[in-house]
Short mmCIF file of C-alpha atoms and ligand atoms in Angstrom, two decimals:
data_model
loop_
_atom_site.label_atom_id
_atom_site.label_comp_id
_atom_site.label_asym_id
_atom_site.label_seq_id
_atom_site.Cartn_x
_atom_site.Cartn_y
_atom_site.Cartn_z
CA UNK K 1 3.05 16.93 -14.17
CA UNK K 2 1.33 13.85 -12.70
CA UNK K 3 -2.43 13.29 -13.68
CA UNK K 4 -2.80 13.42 -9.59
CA UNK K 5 -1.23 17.08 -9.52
CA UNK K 6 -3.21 18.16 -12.68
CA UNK K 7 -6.32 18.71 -10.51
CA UNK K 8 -5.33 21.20 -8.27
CA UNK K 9 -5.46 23.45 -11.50
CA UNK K 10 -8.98 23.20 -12.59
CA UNK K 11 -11.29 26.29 -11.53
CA UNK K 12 -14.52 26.28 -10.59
CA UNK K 13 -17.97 26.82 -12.34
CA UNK K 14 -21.40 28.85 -11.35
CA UNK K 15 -23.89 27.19 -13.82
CA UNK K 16 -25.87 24.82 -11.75
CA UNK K 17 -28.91 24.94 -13.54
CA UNK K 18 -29.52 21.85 -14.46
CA UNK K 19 -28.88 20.21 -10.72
CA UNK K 20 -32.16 22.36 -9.42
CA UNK K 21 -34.15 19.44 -11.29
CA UNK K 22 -32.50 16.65 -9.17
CA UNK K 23 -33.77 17.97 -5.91
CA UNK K 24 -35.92 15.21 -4.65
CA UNK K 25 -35.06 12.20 -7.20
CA UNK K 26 -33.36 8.77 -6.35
CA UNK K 27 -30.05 7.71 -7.83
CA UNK K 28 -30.75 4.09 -8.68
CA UNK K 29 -29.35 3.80 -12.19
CA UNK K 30 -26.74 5.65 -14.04
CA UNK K 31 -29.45 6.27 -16.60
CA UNK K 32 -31.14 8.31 -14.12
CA UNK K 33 -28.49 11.16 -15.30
CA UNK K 34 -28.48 13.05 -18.30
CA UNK K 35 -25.15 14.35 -19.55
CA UNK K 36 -25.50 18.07 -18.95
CA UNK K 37 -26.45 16.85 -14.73
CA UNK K 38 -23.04 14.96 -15.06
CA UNK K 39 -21.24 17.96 -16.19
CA UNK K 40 -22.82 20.03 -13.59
CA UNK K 41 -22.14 17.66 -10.97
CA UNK K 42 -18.96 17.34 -11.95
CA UNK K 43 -18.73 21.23 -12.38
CA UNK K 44 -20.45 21.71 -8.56
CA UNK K 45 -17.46 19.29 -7.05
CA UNK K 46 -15.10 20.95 -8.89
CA UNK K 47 -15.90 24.65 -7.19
CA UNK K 48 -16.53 22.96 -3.83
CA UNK K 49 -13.00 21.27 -4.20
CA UNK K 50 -11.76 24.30 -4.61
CA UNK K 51 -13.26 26.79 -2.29
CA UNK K 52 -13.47 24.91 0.68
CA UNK K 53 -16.00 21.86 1.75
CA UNK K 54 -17.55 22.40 4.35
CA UNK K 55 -18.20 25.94 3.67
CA UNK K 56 -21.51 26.94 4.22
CA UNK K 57 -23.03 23.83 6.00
CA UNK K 58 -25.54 23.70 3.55
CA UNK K 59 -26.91 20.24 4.69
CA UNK K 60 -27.66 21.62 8.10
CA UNK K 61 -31.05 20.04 9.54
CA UNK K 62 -30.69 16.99 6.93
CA UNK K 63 -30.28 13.75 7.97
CA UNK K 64 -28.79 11.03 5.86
CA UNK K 65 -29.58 7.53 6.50
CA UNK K 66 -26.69 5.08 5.34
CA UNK K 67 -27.73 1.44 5.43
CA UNK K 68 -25.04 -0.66 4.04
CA UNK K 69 -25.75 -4.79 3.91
CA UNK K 70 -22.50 -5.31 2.24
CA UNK K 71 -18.89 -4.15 3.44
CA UNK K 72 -17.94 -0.70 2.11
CA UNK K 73 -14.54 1.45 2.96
CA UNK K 74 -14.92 4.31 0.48
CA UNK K 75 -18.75 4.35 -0.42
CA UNK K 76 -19.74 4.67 3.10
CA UNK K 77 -17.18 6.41 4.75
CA UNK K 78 -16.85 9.52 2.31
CA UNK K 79 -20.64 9.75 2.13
CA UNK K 80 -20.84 10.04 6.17
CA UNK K 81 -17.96 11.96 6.22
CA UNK K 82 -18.62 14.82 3.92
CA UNK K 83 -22.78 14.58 5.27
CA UNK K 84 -20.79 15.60 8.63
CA UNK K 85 -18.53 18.36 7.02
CA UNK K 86 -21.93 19.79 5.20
CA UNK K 87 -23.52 20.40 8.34
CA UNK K 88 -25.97 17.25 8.24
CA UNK K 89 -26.17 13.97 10.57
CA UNK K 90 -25.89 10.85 9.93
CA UNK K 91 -27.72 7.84 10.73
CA UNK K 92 -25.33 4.79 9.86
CA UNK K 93 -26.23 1.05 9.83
CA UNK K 94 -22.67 -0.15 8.80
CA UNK K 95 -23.56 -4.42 8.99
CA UNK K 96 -27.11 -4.38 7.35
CA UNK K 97 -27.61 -7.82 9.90
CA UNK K 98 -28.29 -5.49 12.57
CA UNK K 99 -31.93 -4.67 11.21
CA UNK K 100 -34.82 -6.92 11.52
CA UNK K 101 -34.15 -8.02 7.81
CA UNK K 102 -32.33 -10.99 9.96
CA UNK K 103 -36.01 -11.21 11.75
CA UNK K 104 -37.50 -11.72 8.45
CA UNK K 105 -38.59 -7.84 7.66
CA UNK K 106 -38.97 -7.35 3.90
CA UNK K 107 -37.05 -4.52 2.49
CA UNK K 108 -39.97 -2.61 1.54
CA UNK K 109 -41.02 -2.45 5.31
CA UNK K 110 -37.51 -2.05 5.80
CA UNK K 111 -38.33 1.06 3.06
CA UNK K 112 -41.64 2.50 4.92
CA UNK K 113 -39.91 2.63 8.34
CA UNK K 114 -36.85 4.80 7.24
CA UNK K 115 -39.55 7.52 5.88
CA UNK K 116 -39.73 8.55 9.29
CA UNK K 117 -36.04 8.91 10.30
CA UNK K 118 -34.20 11.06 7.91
CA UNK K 119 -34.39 13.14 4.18
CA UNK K 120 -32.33 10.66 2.31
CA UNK K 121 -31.13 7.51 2.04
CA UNK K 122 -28.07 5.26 0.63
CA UNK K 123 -27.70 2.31 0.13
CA UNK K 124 -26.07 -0.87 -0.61
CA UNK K 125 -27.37 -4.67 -1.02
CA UNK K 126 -26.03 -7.94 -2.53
CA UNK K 127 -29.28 -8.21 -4.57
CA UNK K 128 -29.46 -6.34 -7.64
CA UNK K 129 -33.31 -6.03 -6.98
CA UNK K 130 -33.35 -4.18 -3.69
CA UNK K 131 -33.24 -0.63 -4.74
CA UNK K 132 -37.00 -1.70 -6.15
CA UNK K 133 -37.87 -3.47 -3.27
CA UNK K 134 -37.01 -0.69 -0.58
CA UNK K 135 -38.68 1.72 -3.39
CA UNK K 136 -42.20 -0.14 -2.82
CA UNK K 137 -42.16 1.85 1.30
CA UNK K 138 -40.01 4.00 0.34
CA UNK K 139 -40.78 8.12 -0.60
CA UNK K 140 -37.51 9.49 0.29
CA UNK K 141 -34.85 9.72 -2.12
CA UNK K 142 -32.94 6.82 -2.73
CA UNK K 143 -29.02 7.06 -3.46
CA UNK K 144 -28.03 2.89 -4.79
CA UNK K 145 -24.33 2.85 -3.69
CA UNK K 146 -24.00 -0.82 -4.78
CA UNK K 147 -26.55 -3.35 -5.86
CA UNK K 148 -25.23 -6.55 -6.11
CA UNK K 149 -23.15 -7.42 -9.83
CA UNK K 150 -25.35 -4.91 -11.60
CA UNK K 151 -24.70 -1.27 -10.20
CA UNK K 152 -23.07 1.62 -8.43
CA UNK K 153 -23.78 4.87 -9.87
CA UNK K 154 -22.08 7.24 -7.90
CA UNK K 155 -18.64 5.16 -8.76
CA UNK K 156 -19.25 6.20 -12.35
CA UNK K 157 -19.85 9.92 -11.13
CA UNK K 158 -16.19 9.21 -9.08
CA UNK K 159 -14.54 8.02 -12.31
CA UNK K 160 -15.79 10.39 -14.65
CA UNK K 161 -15.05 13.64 -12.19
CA UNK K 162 -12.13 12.42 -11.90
CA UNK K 163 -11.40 11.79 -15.81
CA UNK K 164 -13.02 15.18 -16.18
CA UNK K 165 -10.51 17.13 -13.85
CA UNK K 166 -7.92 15.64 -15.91
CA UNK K 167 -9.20 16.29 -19.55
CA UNK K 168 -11.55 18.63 -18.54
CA UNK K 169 -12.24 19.22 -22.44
CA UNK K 170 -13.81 15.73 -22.23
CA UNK K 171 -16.96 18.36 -20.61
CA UNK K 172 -17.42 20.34 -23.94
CA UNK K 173 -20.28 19.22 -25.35
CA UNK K 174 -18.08 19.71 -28.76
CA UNK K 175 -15.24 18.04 -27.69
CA UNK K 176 -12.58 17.92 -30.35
CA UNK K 177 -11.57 15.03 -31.75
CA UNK K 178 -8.36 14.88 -30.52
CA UNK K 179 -9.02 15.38 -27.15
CA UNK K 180 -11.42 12.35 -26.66
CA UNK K 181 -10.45 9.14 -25.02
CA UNK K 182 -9.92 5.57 -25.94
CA UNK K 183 -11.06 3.38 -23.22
CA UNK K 184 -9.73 0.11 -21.78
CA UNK K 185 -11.92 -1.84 -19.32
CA UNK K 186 -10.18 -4.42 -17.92
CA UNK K 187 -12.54 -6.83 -16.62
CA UNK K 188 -16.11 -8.26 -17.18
CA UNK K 189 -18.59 -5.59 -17.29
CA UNK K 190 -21.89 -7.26 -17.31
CA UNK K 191 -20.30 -9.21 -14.07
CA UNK K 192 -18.63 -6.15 -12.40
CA UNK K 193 -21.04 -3.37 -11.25
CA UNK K 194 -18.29 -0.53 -11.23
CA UNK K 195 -17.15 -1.40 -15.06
CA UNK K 196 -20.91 -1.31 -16.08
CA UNK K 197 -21.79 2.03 -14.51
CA UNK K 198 -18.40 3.23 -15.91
CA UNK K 199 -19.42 2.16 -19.61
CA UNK K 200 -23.35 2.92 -19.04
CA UNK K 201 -21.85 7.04 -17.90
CA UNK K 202 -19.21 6.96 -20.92
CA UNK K 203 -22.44 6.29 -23.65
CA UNK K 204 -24.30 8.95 -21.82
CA UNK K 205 -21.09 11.29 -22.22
CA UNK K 206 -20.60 9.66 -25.67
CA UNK K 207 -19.20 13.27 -27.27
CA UNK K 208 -16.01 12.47 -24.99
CA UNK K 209 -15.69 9.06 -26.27
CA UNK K 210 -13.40 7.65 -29.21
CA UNK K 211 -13.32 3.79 -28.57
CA UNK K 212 -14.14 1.14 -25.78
CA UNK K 213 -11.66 -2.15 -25.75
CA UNK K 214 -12.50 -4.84 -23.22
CA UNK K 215 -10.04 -6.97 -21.63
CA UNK K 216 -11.54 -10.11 -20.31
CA UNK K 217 -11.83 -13.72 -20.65
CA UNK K 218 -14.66 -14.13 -20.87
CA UNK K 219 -16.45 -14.20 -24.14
CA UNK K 220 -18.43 -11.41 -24.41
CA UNK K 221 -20.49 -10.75 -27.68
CA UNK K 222 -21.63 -6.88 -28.82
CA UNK K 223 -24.81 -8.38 -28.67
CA UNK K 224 -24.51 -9.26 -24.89
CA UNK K 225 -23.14 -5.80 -24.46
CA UNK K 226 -25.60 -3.45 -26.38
CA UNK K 227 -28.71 -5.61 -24.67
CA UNK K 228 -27.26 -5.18 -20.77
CA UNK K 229 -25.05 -2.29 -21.12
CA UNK K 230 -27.29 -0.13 -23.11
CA UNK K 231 -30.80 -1.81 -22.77
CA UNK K 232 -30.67 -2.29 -26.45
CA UNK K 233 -30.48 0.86 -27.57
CA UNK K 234 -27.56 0.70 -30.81
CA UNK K 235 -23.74 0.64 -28.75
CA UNK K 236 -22.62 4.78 -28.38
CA UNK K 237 -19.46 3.94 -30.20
CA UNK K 238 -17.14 1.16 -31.29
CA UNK K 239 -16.15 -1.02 -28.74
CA UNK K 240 -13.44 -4.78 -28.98
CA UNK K 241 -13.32 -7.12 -27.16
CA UNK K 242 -10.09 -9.13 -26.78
CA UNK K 243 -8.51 -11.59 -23.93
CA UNK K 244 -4.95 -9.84 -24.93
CA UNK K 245 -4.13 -7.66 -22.52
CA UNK K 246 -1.01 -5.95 -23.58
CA UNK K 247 -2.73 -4.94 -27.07
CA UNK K 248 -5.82 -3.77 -25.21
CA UNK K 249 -3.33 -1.50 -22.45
CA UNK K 250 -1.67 -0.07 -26.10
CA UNK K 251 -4.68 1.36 -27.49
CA UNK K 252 -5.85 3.57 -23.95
CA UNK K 253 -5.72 6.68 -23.34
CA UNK K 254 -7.84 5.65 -20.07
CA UNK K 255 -7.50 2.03 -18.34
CA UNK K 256 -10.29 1.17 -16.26
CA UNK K 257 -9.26 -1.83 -13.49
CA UNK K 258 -12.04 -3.56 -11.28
CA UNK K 259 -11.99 -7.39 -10.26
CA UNK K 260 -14.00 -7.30 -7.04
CA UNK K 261 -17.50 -8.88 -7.76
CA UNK K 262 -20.17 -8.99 -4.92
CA UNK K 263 -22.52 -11.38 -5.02
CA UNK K 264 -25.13 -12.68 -2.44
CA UNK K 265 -22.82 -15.34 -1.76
CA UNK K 266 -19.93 -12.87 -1.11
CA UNK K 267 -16.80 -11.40 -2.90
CA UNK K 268 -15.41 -13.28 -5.99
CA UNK K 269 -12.14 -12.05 -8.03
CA UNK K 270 -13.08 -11.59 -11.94
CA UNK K 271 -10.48 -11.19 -14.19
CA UNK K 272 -7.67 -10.74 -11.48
CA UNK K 273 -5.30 -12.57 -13.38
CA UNK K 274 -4.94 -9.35 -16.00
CA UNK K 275 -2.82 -8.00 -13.46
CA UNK K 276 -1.11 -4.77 -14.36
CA UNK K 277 2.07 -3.44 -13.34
CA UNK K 278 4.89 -0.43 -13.97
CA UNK K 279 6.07 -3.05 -17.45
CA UNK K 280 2.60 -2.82 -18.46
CA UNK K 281 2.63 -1.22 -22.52
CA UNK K 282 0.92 1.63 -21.67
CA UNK K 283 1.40 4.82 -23.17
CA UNK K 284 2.97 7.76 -21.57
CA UNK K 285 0.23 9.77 -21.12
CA UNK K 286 -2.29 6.98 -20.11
CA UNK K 287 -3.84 6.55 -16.71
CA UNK K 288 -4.98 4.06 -14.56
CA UNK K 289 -8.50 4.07 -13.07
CA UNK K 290 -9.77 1.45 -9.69
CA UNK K 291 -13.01 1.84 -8.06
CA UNK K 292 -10.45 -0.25 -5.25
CA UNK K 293 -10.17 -2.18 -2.88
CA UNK K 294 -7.51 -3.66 -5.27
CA UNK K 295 -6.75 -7.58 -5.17
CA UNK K 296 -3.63 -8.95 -7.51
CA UNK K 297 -5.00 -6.48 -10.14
CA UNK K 298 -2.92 -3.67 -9.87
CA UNK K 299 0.74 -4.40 -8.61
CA UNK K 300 2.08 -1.37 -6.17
CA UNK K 301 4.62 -0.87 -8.78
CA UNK K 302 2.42 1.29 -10.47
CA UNK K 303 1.16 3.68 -7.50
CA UNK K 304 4.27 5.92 -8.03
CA UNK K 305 4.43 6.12 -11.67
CA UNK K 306 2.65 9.20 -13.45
CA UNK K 307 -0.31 6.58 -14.75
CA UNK K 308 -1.80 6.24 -11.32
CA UNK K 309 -4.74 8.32 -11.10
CA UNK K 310 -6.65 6.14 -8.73
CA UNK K 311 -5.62 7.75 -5.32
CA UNK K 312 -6.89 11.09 -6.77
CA UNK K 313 -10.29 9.24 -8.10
CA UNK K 314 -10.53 8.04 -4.68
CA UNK K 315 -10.11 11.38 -2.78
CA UNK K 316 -12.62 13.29 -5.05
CA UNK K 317 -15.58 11.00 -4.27
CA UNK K 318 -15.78 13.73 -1.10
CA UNK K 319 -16.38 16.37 -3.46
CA UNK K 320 -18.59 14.62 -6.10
CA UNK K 321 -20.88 13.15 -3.83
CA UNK K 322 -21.16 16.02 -1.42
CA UNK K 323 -22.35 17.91 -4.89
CA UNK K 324 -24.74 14.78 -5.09
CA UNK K 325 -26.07 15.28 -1.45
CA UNK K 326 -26.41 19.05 -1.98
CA UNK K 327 -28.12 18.83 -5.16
CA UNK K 328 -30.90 15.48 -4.10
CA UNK K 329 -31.64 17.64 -0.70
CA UNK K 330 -32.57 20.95 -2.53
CA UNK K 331 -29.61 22.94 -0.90
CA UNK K 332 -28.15 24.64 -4.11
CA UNK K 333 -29.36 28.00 -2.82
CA UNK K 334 -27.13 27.99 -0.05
CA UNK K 335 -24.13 28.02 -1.95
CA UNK K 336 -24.15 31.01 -3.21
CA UNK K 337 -20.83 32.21 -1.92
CA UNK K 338 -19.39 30.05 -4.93
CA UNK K 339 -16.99 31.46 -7.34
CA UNK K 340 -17.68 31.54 -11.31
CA UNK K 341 -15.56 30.11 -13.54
CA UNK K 342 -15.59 26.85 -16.28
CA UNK K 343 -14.10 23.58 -15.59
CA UNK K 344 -11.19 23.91 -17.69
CA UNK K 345 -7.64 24.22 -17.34
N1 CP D 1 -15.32 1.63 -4.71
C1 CP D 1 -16.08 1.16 -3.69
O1 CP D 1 -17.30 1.02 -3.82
O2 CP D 1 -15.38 0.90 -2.56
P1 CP D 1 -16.04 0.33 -1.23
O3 CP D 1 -16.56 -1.06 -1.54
O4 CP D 1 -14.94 0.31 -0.22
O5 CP D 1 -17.16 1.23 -0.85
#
């Protein structure tokens, strides 16, 4: 069985508990998500994945403000889209150079205006300190689906419901041994904002984790990486670093790909050249994670062998960020036609 097919078979959960706390908050940092909200969040997507999404309409009377100043396929369009299958609205500024920000208006004006037009907002900027600046007029909360090099938390949920559907004993807080995973990033994450979310979300679900290897060359000290990745709290577990690629692909159970840098200046390829393809050493069971768009990082070669589960991380970000939505607007309570269960297979 494919990892793709393997998540058709997980069954849904009933313990939201934990989510009831998020109603209200801003997203701005993976930090701002403790493991067991992960798990639920994970859990929630799972159960609305399989019972039906739009089932419900528990956003009904919400409106969600996306105002993207960078270009965006998946982050934007599978936020509106699933706001629209939940019941809410959408109000959607797709070229952030339509607001008066090209008039000169601050973002934190930008910030106060938007408290009048919706319940919740997302969005995405080239500079990593925007989500502070909008924050200063801002009282609604705040979803950061991009800041610049430095972060885009709900990719990390993406990856990690995805890695959950297809381990899902990676969500036991206890999680044997022999089920954890070795991860391969291959690219620079304290220049790539998907790869540092992705390693910030694998310390905070640490029990699941056996190893980190980077790919990358550039030279990247522990140092470096316990000071940005983890603020400087001591690194979650052992992670190498290494500009050999084919040794780093041989020790994954879990490959992480992302080249695509945004900066204010625009998009920059990091790391490209690692290219991998259907040769690449992996082993059998190994699979391939992309926030996408790809560049020359992954060949097509790979899309139809068993290790591709980046189409499948793609088409869950519905699910996990409609749980996001549901949970940030307060509308657990209207899901209560959901089924029990425990995301397992
Ligand atoms: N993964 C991701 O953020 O894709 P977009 O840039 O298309 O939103």
């Amino acid at each position: 069985m494919s990892a793709s097919q393997a998540i058709h078979r997980v069954p849904p959960t009933a313990n939201f508990s934990a989510l009831e706390g998020l109603r209200g908050r801003s997203i701005v940092s993976t930090f701002d998500l403790d493991t067991q909200e992960i798990i639920e969040l994970c859990q929630l997507a799972a159960a609305l994945e399989a019972t039906g999404l739009h089932a419900g309409q528990p956003l009904d009377g919400a409106i969600v403000i996306a105002t993207f100043f960078e270009p965006s396929t998946r982050t934007r369009l599978s936020f509106e889209s699933v706001t629209h299958r939940l019941g809410g609205r959408v109000l959607s500024v797709a070229d952030g150079k339509n607001t008066s920000s090209s008039k000169g208006e601050t973002l934190a004006d930008f910030g106060e205006m938007l408290n009048a037009y919706g319940d919740l907002v997302v969005m995405r900027h080239p500079n990593p300190e925007s989500m502070q600046e909008v924050m200063l007029g801002l009282r609604l909360p705040l979803i950061n689906a991009g800041n610049g090099q430095f972060e885009h938390p709900t990719q990390a949920l993406v990856d990690w419901y995805a890695l959950l559907k297809w381990r899902p004993a990676l969500a036991m807080p206890d999680c044997d041994a022999s089920a954890r995973v070795h991860l391969t990033v291959v690219g620079d994450p304290l220049r790539l904002r998907a790869s540092r979310s992705f390693l910030r979300m694998a310390g905070t679900l640490s029990h699941a984790v056996s190893g980190v290897t980077i790919a990358s060359s550039s030279a990247l000290s522990l140092d470096e990486l316990r000071d940005d990745l983890f603020e400087g709290r001591p690194l979650p577990f052992e992670i190498d670093v290494t500009a050999d690629l084919d040794e780093a692909l041989a020790a994954a159970d879990v490959v992480y790909v992302n080249s695509v840098a945004w900066t204010a200046a625009g998009c920059r390829a990091i790391d490209a050249e690692l290219m991998i393809d259907d040769t690449a050493p992996l082993q059998p069971h190994a699979v391939v994670l992309h926030p996408l768009p790809r560049v020359r990082d992954i060949s097509r070669s790979l899309d139809d062998t068993p290790h591709n589960l980046y189409f499948a991380q793609a088409a869950g970000a519905c699910f996990i960020r409609s749980a996001l939505l549901i949970s940030l607007l307060g509308s657990l309570e209207r899901l209560d036609h959901l089924p029990t269960g425990q995301l397992q297979r």
